[in-house]
Short mmCIF file of C-alpha atoms in Angstrom, two decimals:
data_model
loop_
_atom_site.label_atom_id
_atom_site.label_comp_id
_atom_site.label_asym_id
_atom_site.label_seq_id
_atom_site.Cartn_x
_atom_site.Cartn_y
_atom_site.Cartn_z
CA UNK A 1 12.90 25.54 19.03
CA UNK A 2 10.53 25.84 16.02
CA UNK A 3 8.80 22.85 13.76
CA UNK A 4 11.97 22.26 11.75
CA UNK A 5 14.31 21.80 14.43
CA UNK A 6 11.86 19.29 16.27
CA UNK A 7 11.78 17.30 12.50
CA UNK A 8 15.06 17.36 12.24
CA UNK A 9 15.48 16.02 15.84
CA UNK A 10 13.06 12.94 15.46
CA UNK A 11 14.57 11.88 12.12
CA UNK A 12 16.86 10.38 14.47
CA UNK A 13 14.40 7.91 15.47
CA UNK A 14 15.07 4.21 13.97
CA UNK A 15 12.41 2.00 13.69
CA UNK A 16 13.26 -1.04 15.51
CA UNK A 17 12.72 -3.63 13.32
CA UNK A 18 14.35 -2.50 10.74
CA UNK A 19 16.85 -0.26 12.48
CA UNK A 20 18.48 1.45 9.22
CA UNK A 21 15.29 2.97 8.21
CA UNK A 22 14.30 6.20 10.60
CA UNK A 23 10.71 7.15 11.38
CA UNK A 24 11.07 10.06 8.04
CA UNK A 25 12.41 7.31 6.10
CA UNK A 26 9.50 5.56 6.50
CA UNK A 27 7.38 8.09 5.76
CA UNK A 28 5.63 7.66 9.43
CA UNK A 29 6.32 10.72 11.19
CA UNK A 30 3.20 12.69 10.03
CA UNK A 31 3.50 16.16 11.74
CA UNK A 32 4.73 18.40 14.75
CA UNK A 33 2.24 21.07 15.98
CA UNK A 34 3.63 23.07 18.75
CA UNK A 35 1.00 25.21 20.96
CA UNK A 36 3.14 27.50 24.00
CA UNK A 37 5.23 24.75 25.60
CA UNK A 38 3.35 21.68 23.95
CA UNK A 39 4.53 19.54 21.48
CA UNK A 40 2.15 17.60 19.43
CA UNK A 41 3.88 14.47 17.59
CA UNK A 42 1.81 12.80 14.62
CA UNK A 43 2.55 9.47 14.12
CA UNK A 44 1.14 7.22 11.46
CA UNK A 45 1.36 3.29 11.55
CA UNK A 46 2.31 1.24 8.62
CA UNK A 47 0.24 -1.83 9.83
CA UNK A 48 -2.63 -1.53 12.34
CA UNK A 49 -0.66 -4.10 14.65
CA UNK A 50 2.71 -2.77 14.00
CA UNK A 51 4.49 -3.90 17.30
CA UNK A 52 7.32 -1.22 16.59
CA UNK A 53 5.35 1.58 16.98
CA UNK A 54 5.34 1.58 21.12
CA UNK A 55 8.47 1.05 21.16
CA UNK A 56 8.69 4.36 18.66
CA UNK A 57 6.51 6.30 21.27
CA UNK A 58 8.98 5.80 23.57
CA UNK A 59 11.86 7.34 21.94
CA UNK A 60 10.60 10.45 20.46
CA UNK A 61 9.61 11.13 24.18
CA UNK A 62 12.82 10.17 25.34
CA UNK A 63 14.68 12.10 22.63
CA UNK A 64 12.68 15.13 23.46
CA UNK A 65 13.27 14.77 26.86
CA UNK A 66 16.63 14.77 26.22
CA UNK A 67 16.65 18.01 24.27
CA UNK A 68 14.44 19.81 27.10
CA UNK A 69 11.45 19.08 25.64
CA UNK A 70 9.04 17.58 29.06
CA UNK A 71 5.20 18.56 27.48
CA UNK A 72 4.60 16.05 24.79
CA UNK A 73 1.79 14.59 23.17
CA UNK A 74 1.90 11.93 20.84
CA UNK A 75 -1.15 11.31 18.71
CA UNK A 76 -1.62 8.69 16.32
CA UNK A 77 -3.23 9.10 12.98
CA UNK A 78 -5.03 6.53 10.64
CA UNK A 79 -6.55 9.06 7.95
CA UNK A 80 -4.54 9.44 5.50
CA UNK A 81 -3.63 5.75 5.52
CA UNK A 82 -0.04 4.94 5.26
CA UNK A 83 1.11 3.76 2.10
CA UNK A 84 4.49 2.51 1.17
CA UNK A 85 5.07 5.19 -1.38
CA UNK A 86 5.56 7.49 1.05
CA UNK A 87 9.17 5.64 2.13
CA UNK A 88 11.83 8.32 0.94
CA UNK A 89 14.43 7.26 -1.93
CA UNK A 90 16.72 7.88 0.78
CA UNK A 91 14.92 5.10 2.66
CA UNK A 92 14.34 3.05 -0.67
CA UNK A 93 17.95 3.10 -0.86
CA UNK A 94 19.05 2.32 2.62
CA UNK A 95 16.94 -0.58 2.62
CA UNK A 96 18.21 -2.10 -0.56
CA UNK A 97 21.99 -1.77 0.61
CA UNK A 98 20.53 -3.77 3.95
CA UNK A 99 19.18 -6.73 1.76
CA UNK A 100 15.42 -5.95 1.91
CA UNK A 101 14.11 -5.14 -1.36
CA UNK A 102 12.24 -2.32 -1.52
CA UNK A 103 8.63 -1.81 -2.01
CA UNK A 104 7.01 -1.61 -5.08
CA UNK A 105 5.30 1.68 -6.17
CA UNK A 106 1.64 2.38 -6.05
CA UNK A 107 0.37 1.01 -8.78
CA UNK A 108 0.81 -2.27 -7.51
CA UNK A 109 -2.04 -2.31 -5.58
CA UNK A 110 -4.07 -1.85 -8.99
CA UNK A 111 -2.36 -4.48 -11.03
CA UNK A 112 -1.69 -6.98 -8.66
CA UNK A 113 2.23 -6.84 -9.48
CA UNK A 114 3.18 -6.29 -5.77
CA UNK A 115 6.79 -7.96 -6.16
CA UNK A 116 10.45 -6.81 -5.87
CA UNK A 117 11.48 -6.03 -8.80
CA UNK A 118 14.64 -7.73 -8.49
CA UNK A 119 17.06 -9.40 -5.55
CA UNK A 120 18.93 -6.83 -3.63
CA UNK A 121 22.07 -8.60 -3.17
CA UNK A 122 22.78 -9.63 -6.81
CA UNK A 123 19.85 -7.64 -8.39
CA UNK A 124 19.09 -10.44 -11.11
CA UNK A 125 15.47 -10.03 -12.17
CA UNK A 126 14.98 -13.73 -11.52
CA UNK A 127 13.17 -13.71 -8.22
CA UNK A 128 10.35 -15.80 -6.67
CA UNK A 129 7.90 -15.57 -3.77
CA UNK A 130 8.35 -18.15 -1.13
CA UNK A 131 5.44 -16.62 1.25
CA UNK A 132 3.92 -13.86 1.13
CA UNK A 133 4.61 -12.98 5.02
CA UNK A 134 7.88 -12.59 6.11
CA UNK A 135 9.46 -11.98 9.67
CA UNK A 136 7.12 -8.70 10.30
CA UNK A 137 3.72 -7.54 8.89
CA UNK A 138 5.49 -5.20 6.08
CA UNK A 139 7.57 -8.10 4.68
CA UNK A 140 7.31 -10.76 2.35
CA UNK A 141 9.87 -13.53 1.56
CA UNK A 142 11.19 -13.89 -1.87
CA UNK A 143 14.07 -16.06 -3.68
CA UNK A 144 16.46 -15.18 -5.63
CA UNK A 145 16.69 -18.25 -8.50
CA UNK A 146 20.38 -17.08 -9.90
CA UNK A 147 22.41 -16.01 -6.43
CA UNK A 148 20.17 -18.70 -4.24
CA UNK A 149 19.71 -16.36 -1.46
CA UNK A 150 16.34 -15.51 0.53
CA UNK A 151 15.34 -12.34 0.80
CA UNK A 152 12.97 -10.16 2.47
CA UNK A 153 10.75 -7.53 0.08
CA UNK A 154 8.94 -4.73 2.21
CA UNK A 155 5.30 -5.02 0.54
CA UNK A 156 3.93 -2.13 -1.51
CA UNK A 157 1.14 -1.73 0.81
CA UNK B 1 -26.29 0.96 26.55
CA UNK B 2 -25.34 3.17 23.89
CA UNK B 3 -26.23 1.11 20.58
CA UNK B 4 -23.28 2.86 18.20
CA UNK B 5 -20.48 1.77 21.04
CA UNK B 6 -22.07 -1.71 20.61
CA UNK B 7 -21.59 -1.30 16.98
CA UNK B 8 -17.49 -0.18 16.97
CA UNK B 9 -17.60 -3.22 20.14
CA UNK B 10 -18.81 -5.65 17.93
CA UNK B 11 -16.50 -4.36 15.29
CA UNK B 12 -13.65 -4.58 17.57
CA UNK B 13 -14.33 -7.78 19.36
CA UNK B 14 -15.18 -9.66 15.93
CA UNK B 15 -10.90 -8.79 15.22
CA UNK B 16 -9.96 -9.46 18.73
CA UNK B 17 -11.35 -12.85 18.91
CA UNK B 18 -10.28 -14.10 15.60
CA UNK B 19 -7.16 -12.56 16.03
CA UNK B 20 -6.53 -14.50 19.10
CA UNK B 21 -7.53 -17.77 17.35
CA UNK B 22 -5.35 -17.24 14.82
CA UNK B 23 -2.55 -16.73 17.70
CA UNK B 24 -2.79 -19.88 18.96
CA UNK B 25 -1.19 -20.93 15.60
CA UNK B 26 1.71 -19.34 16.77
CA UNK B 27 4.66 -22.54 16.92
CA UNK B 28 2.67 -24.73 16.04
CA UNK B 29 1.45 -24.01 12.23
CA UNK B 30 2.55 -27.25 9.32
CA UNK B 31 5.46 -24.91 8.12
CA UNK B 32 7.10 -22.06 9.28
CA UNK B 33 6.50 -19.73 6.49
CA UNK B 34 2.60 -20.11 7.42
CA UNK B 35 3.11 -20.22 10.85
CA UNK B 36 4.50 -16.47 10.45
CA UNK B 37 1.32 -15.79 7.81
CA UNK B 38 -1.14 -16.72 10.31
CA UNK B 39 1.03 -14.64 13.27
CA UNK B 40 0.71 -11.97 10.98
CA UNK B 41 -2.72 -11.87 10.36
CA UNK B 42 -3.57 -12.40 13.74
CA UNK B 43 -1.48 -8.95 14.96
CA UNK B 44 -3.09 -7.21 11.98
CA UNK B 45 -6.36 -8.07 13.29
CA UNK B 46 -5.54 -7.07 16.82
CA UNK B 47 -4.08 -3.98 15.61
CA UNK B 48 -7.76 -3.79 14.57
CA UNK B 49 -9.25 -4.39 17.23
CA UNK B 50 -7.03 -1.70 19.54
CA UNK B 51 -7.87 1.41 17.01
CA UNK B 52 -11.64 0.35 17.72
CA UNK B 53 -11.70 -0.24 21.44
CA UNK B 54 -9.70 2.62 21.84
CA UNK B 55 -12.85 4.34 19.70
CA UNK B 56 -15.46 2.76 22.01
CA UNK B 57 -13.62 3.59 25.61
CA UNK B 58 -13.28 7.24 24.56
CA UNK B 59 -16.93 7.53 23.57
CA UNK B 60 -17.84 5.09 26.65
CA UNK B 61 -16.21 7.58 28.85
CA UNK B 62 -17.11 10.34 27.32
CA UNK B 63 -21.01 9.41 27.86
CA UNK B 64 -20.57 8.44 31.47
CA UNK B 65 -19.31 11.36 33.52
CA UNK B 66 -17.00 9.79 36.17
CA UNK B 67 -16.32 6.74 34.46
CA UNK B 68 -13.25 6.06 32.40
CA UNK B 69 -13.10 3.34 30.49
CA UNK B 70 -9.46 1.74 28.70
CA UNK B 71 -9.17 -0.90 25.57
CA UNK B 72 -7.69 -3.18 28.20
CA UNK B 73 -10.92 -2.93 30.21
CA UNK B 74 -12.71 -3.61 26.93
CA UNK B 75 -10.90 -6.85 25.79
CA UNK B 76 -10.01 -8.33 29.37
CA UNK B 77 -12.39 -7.42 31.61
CA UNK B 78 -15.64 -8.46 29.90
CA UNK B 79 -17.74 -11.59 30.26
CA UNK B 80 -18.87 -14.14 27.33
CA UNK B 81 -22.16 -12.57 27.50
CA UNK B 82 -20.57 -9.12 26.82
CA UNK B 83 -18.85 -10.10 23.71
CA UNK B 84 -20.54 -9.37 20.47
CA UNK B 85 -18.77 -11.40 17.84
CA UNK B 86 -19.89 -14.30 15.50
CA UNK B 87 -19.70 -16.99 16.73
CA UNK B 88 -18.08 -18.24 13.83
CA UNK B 89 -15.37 -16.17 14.74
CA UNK B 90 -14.56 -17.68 18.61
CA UNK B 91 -14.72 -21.70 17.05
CA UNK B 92 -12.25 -23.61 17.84
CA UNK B 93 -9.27 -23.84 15.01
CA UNK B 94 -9.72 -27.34 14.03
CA UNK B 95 -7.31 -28.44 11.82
CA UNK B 96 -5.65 -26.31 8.91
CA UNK B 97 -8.55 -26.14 6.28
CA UNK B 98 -11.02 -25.41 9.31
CA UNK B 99 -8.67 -22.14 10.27
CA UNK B 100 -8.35 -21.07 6.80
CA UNK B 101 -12.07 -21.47 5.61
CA UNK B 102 -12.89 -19.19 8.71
CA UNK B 103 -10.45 -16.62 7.96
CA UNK B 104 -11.32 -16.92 4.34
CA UNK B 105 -15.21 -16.51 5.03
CA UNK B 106 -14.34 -13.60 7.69
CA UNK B 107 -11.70 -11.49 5.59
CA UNK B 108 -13.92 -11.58 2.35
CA UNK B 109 -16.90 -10.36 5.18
CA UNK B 110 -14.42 -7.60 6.28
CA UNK B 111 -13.14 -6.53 3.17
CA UNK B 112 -16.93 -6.14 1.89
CA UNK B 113 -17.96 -4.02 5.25
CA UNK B 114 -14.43 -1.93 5.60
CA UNK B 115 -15.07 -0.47 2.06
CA UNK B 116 -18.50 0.45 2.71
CA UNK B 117 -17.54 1.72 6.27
CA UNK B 118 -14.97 4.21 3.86
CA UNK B 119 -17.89 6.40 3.90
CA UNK B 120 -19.02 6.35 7.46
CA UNK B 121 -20.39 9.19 8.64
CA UNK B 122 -18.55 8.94 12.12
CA UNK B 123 -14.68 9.61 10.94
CA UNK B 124 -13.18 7.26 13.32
CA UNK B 125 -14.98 4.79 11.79
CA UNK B 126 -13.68 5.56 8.40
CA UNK B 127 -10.41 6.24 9.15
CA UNK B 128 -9.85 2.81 10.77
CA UNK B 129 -11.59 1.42 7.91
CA UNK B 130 -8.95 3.04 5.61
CA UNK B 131 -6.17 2.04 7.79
CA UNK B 132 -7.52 -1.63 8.50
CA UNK B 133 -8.77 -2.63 4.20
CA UNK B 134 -5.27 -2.76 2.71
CA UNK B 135 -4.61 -5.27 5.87
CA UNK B 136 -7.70 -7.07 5.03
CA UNK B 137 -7.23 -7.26 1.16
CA UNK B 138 -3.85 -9.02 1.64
CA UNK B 139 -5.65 -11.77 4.25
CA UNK B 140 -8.32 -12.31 1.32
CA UNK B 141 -5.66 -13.00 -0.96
CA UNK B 142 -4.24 -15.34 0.97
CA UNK B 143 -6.65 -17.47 1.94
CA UNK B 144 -8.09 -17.19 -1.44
CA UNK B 145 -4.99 -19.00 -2.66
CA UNK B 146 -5.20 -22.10 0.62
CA UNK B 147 -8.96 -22.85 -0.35
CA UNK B 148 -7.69 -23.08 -3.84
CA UNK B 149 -4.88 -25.05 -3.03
CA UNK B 150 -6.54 -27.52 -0.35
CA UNK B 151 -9.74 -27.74 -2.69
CA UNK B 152 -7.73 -28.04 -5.27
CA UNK B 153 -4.83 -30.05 -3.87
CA UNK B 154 -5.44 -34.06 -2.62
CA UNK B 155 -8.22 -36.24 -1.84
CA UNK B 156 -7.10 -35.93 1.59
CA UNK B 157 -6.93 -31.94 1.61
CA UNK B 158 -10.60 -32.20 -0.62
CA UNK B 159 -12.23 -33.66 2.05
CA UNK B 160 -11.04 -31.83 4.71
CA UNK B 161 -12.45 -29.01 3.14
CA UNK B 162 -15.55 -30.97 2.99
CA UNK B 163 -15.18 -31.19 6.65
CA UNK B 164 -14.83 -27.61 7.38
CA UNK B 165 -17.42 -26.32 5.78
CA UNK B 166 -20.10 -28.75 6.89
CA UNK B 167 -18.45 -27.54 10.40
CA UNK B 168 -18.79 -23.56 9.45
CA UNK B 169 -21.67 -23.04 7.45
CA UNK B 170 -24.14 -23.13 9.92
CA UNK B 171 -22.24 -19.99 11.94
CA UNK B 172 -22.62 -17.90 8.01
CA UNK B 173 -26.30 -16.60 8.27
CA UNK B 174 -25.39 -14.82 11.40
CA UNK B 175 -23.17 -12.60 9.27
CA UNK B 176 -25.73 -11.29 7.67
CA UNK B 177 -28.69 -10.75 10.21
CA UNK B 178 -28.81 -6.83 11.39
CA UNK B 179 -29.63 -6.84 15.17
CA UNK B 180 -30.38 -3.37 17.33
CA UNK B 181 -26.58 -1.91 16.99
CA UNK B 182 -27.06 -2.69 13.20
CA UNK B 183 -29.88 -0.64 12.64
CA UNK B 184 -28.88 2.42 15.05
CA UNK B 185 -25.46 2.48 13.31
CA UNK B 186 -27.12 2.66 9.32
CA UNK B 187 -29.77 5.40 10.52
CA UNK B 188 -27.33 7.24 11.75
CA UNK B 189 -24.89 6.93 8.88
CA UNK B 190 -21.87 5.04 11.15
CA UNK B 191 -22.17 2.25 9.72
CA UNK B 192 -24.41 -0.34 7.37
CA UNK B 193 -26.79 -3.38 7.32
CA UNK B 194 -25.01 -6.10 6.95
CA UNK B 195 -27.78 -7.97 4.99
CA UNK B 196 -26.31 -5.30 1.97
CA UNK B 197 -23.47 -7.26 1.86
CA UNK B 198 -24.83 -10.60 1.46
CA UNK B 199 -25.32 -11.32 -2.04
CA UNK B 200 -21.42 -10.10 -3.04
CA UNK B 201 -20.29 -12.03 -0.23
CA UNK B 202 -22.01 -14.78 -1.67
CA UNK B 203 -20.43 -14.12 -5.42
CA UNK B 204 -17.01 -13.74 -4.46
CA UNK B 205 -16.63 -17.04 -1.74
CA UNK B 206 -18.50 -19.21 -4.74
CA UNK B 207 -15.60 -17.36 -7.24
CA UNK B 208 -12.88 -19.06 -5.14
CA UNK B 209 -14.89 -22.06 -4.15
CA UNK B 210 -15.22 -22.56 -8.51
CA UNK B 211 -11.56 -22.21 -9.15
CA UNK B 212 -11.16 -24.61 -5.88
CA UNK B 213 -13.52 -27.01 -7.33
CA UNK B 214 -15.84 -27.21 -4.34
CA UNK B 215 -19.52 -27.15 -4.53
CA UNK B 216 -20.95 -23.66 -4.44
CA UNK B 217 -22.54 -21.94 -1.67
CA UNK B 218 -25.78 -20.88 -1.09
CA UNK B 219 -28.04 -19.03 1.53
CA UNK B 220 -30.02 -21.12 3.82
CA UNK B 221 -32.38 -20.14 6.04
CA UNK B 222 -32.60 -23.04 7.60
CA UNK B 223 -28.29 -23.06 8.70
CA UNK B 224 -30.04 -20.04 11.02
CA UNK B 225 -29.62 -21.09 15.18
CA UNK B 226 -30.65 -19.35 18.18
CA UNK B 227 -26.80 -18.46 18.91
CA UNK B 228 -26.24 -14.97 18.00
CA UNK B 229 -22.76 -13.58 18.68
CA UNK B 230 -24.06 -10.05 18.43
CA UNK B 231 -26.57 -10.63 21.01
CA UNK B 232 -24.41 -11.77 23.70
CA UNK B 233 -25.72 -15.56 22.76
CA UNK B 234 -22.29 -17.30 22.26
CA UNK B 235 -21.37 -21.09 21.71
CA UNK B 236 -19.31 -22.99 24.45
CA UNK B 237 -15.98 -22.09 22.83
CA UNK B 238 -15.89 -18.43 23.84
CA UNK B 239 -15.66 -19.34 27.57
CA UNK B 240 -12.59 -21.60 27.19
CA UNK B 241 -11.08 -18.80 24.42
CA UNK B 242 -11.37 -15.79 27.12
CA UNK B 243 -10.18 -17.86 29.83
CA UNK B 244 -6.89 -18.01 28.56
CA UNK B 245 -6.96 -14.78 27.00
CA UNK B 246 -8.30 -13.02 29.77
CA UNK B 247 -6.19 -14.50 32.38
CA UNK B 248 -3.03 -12.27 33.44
CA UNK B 249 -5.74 -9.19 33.96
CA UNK B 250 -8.06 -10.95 35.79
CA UNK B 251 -5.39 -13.07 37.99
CA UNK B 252 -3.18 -9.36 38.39
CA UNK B 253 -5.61 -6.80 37.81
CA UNK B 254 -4.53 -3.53 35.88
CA UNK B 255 -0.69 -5.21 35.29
CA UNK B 256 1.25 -3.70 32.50
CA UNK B 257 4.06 -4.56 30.44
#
C-alpha cells in the first residue's frame, strides 16, 4: 500500500467531538512516512489539551489494524502549529450544515475580529458572543439576535 | 541534576499546577459559561504541561542509562520539595477575583516568556512554545476583560479586587528572580532570564489595571520572601494541592485509564 492509499484510509477517522469533521477535515493529519513495514502517522493537535486526540490515536491504529497494517507509529507534531485555516472548505462546509459556525480566516488573529461571520442556522449577520469558551477548547458560544438560537463558532485559532 | 530538565520541569510544573487550580473550578464556577472558560483553560494548560514533561522524561532518560522516566512519573510521583513552580501559582483559589487576578498575572507572564522561548535554541522548546502562545493569548484576553469588569464593575467586585491583590502581590517578585536553571537555560540559548521580562510585564498588567481603574503596580523589593517555588521552597498550599492530585498514583501505583 503506498502513502496515498494510507491518506485516503485515515480520512475516515472522525474526530470525536465533533464527529462530522474527519482528522483531513481538520487539517490534523500532518503526514504518513512509511520505512519497509513501518508506518509513521503525523498527527498535529489543535489545542495542547485537546482530549480528542487519544481517543484519535486509537483509531488510526485500529483502522490500520484492520487493513493489515500491525507496525505503527504515531508521532505527534507541534511545529508547524495548527491553525484553523488549515480546516478544508469541505470541512468549513460540513461544519456549517451541523450548526457550528465556522472559523474565521487568518487574519483574525491580527485584527482582533475572531467572530462568525454570521449564524449558521439562519445566517443573519446579527450575531453576538455569549462566552468566549464553548463546550470544547476550539469553540466559542455566540447568539444569534434575529433567529434566537445559540450557537457554537469553532475559533480562528 | 541536570539544570536544563529543571528548566522545561519548572516550565511544565508552573502549567500543571495552575492548571489543576483552575480544575477545581470545575461545577462549581458563578455561571456556567465561566465554569466551562476556566475548564478550558485549565486543560489548555495541562495540555502544556504534558508536551513539556514528556520533553523532560525523554531527556531524563536519555541522561540516565537504565532509567526510564514517564510524564506520569513527573506530575504524580514527585514531592512538594520537587516541584518548581511559583508559588503564586499553587495558592489556593480564593474567591472569583482571587482566581482571575492569578491567571491574569500568570498568562500575561506566559505570553511574555512563550514568545521569547519562539526562538529557543533547543526546538522542543520552541515548538511547544508555538503550539502553547495562541492558547495563552486567548487566556490573556480573557482575563484582561474579568479584571476590567470586576475593577470596573461594583463596589463589592472593587474591593474584592482590592483583596486579591493585597493577597497576590507578594508571590510577583518571584516571577522575575533567575535562579540556577535560569541561568544554565539563557547561556545555553534554551531559554531566557526572566528578569528580561519584567518591565513589559509590568506595562501591560498596569494597561489593564488603568482601563480597570485600579491603582497601578509597581516593583517592590521589599514584596520579596524566602519562599521560592523554583527552589523547591513552597508555601503550605502545595502539600494539600498534590495530595489530591497525586492520589490515585500513589494509592494504585502505575494505574491507567
Amino acid at each position: 500500500m503506498n502513502k496515498e492509499q494510507i491518506i485516503d484510509i485515515l480520512s475516515e477517522v472522525k474526530d470525536p467531538e465533533i464527529p462530522v469533521l474527519t482528522i483531513s477535515d481538520l487539517g490534523i493529519l500532518r503526514n504518513v512516512v512509511i520505512s519497509g513495514d513501518l508506518i509513521q502517522v503525523q498527527i498535529t493537535p489543535t489545542y495542547s489539551g485537546c482530549p480528542a486526540m487519544d481517543v484519535i490515536r486509537e483509531d488510526i491504529r485500529e483502522l490500520l489494524a484492520k487493513h493489515g497494517m500491525q507496525h505503527v507509529e504515531i508521532e505527534q507534531v507541534l511545529s508547524p502549529a495548527w491553525t484553523s485555516d488549515w480546516m478544508t472548505e469541505t470541512g468549513r462546509q460540513k461544519l456549517e450544515a451541523y450548526g457550528i459556525a465556522a472559523p474565521a480566516l487568518h487574519g483574525c488573529l491580527l485584527s482582533g475580529d475572531d467572530r462568525p461571520e454570521s449564524c449558521p442556522l439562519c445566517h443573519s449577520k446579527n450575531i453576538e458572543m455569549i462566552s468566549r469558551f464553548g463546550s470544547t477548547a476550539c469553540k466559542a458560544l455566540y447568539r444569534c439576535i434575529d433567529c434566537q438560537e445559540p450557537f457554537d463558532y469553532f475559533k480562528c485559532h | 541534576m541536570d539544570l536544563l530538565s529543571d528548566y522545561i520541569i519548572h516550565l511544565a510544573d508552573n502549567a500543571l499546577i495552575l492548571g489543576h487550580r483552575n480544575s477545581e473550578w470545575t461545577g462549581h464556577g458563578p455561571i456556567l459559561e465561566q465554569d466551562i472558560a476556566l475548564s478550558n483553560i485549565a486543560l489548555d494548560l495541562v495540555g502544556q504541561s504534558r508536551n513539556f514533561y514528556q520533553l523532560a522524561a525523554g531527556r531524563l532518560s536519555e541522561l540516565t542509562p537504565g532509567l526510564t522516566i514517564s510524564e506520569d512519573d513527573l506530575a504524580y510521583l514527585r514531592d512538594v520539595n520537587e516541584f518548581r513552580n511559583f508559588v503564586l501559582l499553587e495558592q489556593d483559589n480564593g474567591d472569583w477575583a482571587k482566581t482571575i487576578l492569578r491567571q491574569f498575572y500568570f498568562s500575561i507572564y506566559q505570553y511574555l516568556l512563550y514568545k521569547e522561548l519562539l526562538a529557543s535554541k533547543y526546538p522542543a522548546i520552541a515548538a511547544i512554545s508555538e503550539k502553547s502562545i495562541k492558547e495563552t493569548r486567548y487566556h490573556v484576553k480573557w482575563s484582561s476583560e474579568w479584571v476590567v469588569r470586576l475593577g470596573d464593575g461594583t463596589p463589592e467586585s472593587h474591593r474584592r479586587m482590592l483583596d486579591a491583590r493585597q493577597e497576590l502581590n507578594p508571590w510577583i517578585s518571584e516571577l522575575f528572580i533567575p535562579v540556577d536553571f535560569d541561568y544554565e537555560a539563557a547561556a545555553t540559548g534554551a531559554g531566557i532570564l526572566p528578569d528580561t521580562l519584567q518591565e513589559e510585564w509590568f506595562q501591560r498588567v498596569n494597561h489593564v489595571f488603568e482601563s480597570a481603574g485600579l491603582p497601578l503596580l509597581s516593583f517592590e523589593k521589599k514584596n520579596m520572601h524566602i519562599l521560592s517555588g523554583k527552589k523547591g521552597v513552597h508555601s503550605e498550599h502545595l502539600g494539600y494541592l498534590l495530595e489530591e492530585m497525586q492520589f490515585l498514583q500513589r494509592a494504585y501505583p502505575g494505574s491507567n485509564w
